[in-house]
CSV table of C-alpha atoms in Angstrom, one decimal:
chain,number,residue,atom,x,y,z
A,1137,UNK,CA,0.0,0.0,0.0
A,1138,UNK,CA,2.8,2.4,1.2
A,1139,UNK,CA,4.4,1.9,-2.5
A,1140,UNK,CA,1.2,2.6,-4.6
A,1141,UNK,CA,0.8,5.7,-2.3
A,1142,UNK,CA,4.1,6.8,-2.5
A,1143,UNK,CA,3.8,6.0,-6.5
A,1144,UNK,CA,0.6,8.1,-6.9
A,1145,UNK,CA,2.7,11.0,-4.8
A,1146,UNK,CA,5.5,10.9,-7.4
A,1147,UNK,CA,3.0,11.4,-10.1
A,1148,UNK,CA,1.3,14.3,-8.7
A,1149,UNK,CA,5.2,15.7,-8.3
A,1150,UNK,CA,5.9,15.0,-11.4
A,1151,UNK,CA,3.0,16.2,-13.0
A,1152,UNK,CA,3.3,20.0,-10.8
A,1153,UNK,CA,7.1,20.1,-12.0
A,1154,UNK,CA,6.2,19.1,-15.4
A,1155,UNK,CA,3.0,22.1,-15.7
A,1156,UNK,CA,5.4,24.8,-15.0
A,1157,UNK,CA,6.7,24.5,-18.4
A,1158,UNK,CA,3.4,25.0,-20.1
A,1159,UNK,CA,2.9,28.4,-18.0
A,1160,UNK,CA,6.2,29.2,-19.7
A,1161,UNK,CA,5.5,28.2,-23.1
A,1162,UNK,CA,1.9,29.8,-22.8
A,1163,UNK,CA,3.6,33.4,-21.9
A,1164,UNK,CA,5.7,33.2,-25.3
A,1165,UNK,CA,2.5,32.6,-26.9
A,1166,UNK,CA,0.7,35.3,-25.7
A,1167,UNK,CA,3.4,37.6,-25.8
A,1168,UNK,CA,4.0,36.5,-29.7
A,1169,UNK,CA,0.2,37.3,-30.2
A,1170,UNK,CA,0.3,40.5,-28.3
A,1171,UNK,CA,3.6,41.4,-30.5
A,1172,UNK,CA,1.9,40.5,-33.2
A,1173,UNK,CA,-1.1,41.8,-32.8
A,1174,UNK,CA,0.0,45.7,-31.5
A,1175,UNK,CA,3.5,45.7,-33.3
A,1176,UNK,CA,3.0,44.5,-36.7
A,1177,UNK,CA,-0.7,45.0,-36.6
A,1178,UNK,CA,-1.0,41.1,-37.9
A,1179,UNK,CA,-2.5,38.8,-35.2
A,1180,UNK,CA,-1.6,34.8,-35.6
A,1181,UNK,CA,-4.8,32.7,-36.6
A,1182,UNK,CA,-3.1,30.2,-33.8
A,1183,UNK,CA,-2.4,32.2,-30.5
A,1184,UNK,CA,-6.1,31.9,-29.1
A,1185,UNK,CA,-6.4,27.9,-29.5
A,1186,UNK,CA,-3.0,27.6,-28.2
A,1187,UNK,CA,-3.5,29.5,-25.5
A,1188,UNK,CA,-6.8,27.8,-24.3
A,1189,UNK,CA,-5.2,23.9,-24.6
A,1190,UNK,CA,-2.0,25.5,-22.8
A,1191,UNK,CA,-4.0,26.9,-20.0
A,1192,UNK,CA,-6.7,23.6,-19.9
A,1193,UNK,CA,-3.5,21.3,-19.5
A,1194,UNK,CA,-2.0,23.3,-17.4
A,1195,UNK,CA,-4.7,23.3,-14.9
A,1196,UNK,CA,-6.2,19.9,-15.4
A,1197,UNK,CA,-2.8,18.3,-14.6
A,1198,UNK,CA,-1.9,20.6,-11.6
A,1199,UNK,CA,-5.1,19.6,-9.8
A,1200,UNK,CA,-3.2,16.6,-8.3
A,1201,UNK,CA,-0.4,18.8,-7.4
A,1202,UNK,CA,-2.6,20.9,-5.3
A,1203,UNK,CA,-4.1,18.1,-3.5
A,1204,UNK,CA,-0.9,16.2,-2.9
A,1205,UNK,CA,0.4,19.8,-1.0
A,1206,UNK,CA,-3.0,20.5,0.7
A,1207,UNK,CA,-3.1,24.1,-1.7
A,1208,UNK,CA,-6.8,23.8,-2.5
A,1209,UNK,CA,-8.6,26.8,-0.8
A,1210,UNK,CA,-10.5,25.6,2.7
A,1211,UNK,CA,-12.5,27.3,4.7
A,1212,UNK,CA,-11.2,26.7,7.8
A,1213,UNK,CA,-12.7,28.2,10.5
A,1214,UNK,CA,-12.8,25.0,12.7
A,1215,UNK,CA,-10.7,22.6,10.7
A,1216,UNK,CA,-7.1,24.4,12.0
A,1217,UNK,CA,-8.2,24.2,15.5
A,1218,UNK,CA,-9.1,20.0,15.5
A,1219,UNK,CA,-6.6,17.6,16.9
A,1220,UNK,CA,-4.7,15.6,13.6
A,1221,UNK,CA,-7.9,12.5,14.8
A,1222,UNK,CA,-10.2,15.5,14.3
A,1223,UNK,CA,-8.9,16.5,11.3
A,1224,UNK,CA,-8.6,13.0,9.8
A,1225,UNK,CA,-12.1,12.5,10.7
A,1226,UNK,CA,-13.2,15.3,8.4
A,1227,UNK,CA,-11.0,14.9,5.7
A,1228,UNK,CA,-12.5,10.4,5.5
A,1229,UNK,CA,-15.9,12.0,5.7
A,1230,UNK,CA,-15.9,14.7,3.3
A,1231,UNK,CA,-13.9,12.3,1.3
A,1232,UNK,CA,-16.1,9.8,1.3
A,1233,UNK,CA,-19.3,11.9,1.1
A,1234,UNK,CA,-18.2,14.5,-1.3
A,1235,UNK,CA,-15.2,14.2,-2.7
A,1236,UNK,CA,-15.1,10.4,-4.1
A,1237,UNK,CA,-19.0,10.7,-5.5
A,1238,UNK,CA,-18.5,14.2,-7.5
A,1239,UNK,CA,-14.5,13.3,-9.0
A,1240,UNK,CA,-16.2,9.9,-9.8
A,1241,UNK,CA,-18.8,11.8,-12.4
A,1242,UNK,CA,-16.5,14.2,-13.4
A,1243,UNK,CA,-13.9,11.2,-14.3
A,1244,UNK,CA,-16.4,9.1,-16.0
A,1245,UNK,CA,-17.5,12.1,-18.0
A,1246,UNK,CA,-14.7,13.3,-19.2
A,1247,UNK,CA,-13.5,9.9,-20.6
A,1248,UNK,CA,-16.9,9.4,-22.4
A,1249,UNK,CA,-16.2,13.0,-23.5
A,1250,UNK,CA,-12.6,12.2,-24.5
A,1251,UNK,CA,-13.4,8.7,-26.0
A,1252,UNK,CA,-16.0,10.4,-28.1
A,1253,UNK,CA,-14.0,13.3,-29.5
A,1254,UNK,CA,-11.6,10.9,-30.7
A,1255,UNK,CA,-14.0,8.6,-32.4
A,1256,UNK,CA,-15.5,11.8,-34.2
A,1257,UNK,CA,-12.2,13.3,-34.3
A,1258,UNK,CA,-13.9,16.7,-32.9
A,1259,UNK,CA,-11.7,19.9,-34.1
A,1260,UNK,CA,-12.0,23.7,-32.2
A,1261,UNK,CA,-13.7,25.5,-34.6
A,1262,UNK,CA,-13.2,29.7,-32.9
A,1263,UNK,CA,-10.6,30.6,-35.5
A,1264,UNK,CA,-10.1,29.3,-39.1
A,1265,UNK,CA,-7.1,27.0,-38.2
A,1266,UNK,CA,-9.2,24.0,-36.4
A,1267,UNK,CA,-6.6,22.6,-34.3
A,1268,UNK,CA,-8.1,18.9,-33.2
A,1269,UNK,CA,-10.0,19.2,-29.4
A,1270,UNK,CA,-9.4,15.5,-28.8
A,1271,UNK,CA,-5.9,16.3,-27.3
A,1272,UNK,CA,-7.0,18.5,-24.9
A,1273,UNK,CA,-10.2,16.7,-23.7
A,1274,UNK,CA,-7.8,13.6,-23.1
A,1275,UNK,CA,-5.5,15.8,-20.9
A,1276,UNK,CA,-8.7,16.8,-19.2
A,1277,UNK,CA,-10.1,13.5,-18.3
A,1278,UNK,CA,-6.1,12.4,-17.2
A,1279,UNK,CA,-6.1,15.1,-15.0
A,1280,UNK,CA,-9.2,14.3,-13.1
A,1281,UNK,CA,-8.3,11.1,-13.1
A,1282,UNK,CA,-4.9,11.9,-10.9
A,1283,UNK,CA,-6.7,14.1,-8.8
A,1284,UNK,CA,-8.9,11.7,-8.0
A,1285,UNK,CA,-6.3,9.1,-7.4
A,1286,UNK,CA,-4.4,11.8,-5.4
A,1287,UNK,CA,-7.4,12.2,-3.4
A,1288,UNK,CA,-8.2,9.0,-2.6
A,1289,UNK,CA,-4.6,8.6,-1.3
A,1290,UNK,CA,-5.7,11.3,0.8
A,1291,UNK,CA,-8.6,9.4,2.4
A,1292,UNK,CA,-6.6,6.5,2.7
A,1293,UNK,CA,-3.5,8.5,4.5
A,1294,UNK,CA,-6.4,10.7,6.7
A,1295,UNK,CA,-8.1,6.7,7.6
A,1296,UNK,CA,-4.9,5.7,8.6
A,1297,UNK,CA,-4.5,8.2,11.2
A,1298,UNK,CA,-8.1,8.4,12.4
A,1299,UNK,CA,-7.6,4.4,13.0
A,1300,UNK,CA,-4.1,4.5,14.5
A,1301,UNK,CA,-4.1,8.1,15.5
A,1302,UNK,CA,-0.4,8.6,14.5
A,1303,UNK,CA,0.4,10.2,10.8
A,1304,UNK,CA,0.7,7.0,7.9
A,1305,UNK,CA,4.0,8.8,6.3
């Protein structure tokens, strides 16, 4: 168990370290369109589509990230003052209420979504260079389907501690 955990960790690392570079690559895209655009007074046909899948990606694979360094936004009135039990009591709950039912739609959906834009191979159609969408919608249903592993590692760590009351790693 500690292995596939540990595995599912380095993925979510891998995948934050790995996002960066689209962040990068989508500045010298918009920075060629503004150029473009403002300087020479000849916008690229490209820069919007490549813009949108660079962003997409870049958030659909840093989900995991996020979850794997506790960076989603809480409200946390009452969580920061539990005991580590107390904590890990709300985290299996909310988990298991919440969390595992709503990532288990949005993964299912988004493969069916993925599955079928490759089978009509679906292309963006906002400018007249109709870059394929399948791609992106594939990135998308990969990275909901990390986040939801990542979280269920979660759940799995936060069990551990509720049952043994000591932290799993």
């Amino acid at each position: 168990m500690r292995k596939v955990l540990r595995f599912i960790d380095y993925l979510s690392d891998l995948s934050g370290r790995s996002v960066r570079w689209l962040a990068m690559i989508l500045v010298l895209v918009m920075t060629t369109e503004v150029v473009m655009r403002y300087g020479f007074n000849h916008p690229t046909m490209w820069a919007y589509e490549s813009s949108l899948q660079l962003g997409c990606a870049m958030y659909a694979l840093a989900y995991c990230y996020a979850q794997r360094h506790d960076a989603h936004v809480r409200v946390d009135i009452f969580y920061t003052h539990l005991s580590p039990r107390g904590k890990a009591t709300i985290d299996v709950i909310c988990g298991l209420m919440m969390f595992l039912p709503v990532i288990g739609l949005l993964v299912g959906a988004s493969w069916v979504w993925a599955i079928k834009s490759w089978t009509i191979q679906e292309k963006m159609v906002e400018t007249y260079w109709y870059p394929p969408y399948y791609p992106l919608r594939t990135v998308v249903a990969i990275g909901w389907t990390m986040l939801g592993l990542q979280g269920l590692a979660g759940i799995l760590r936060s069990f551990y501690t509720l049952i043994r009351n000591k932290a799993y790693d």
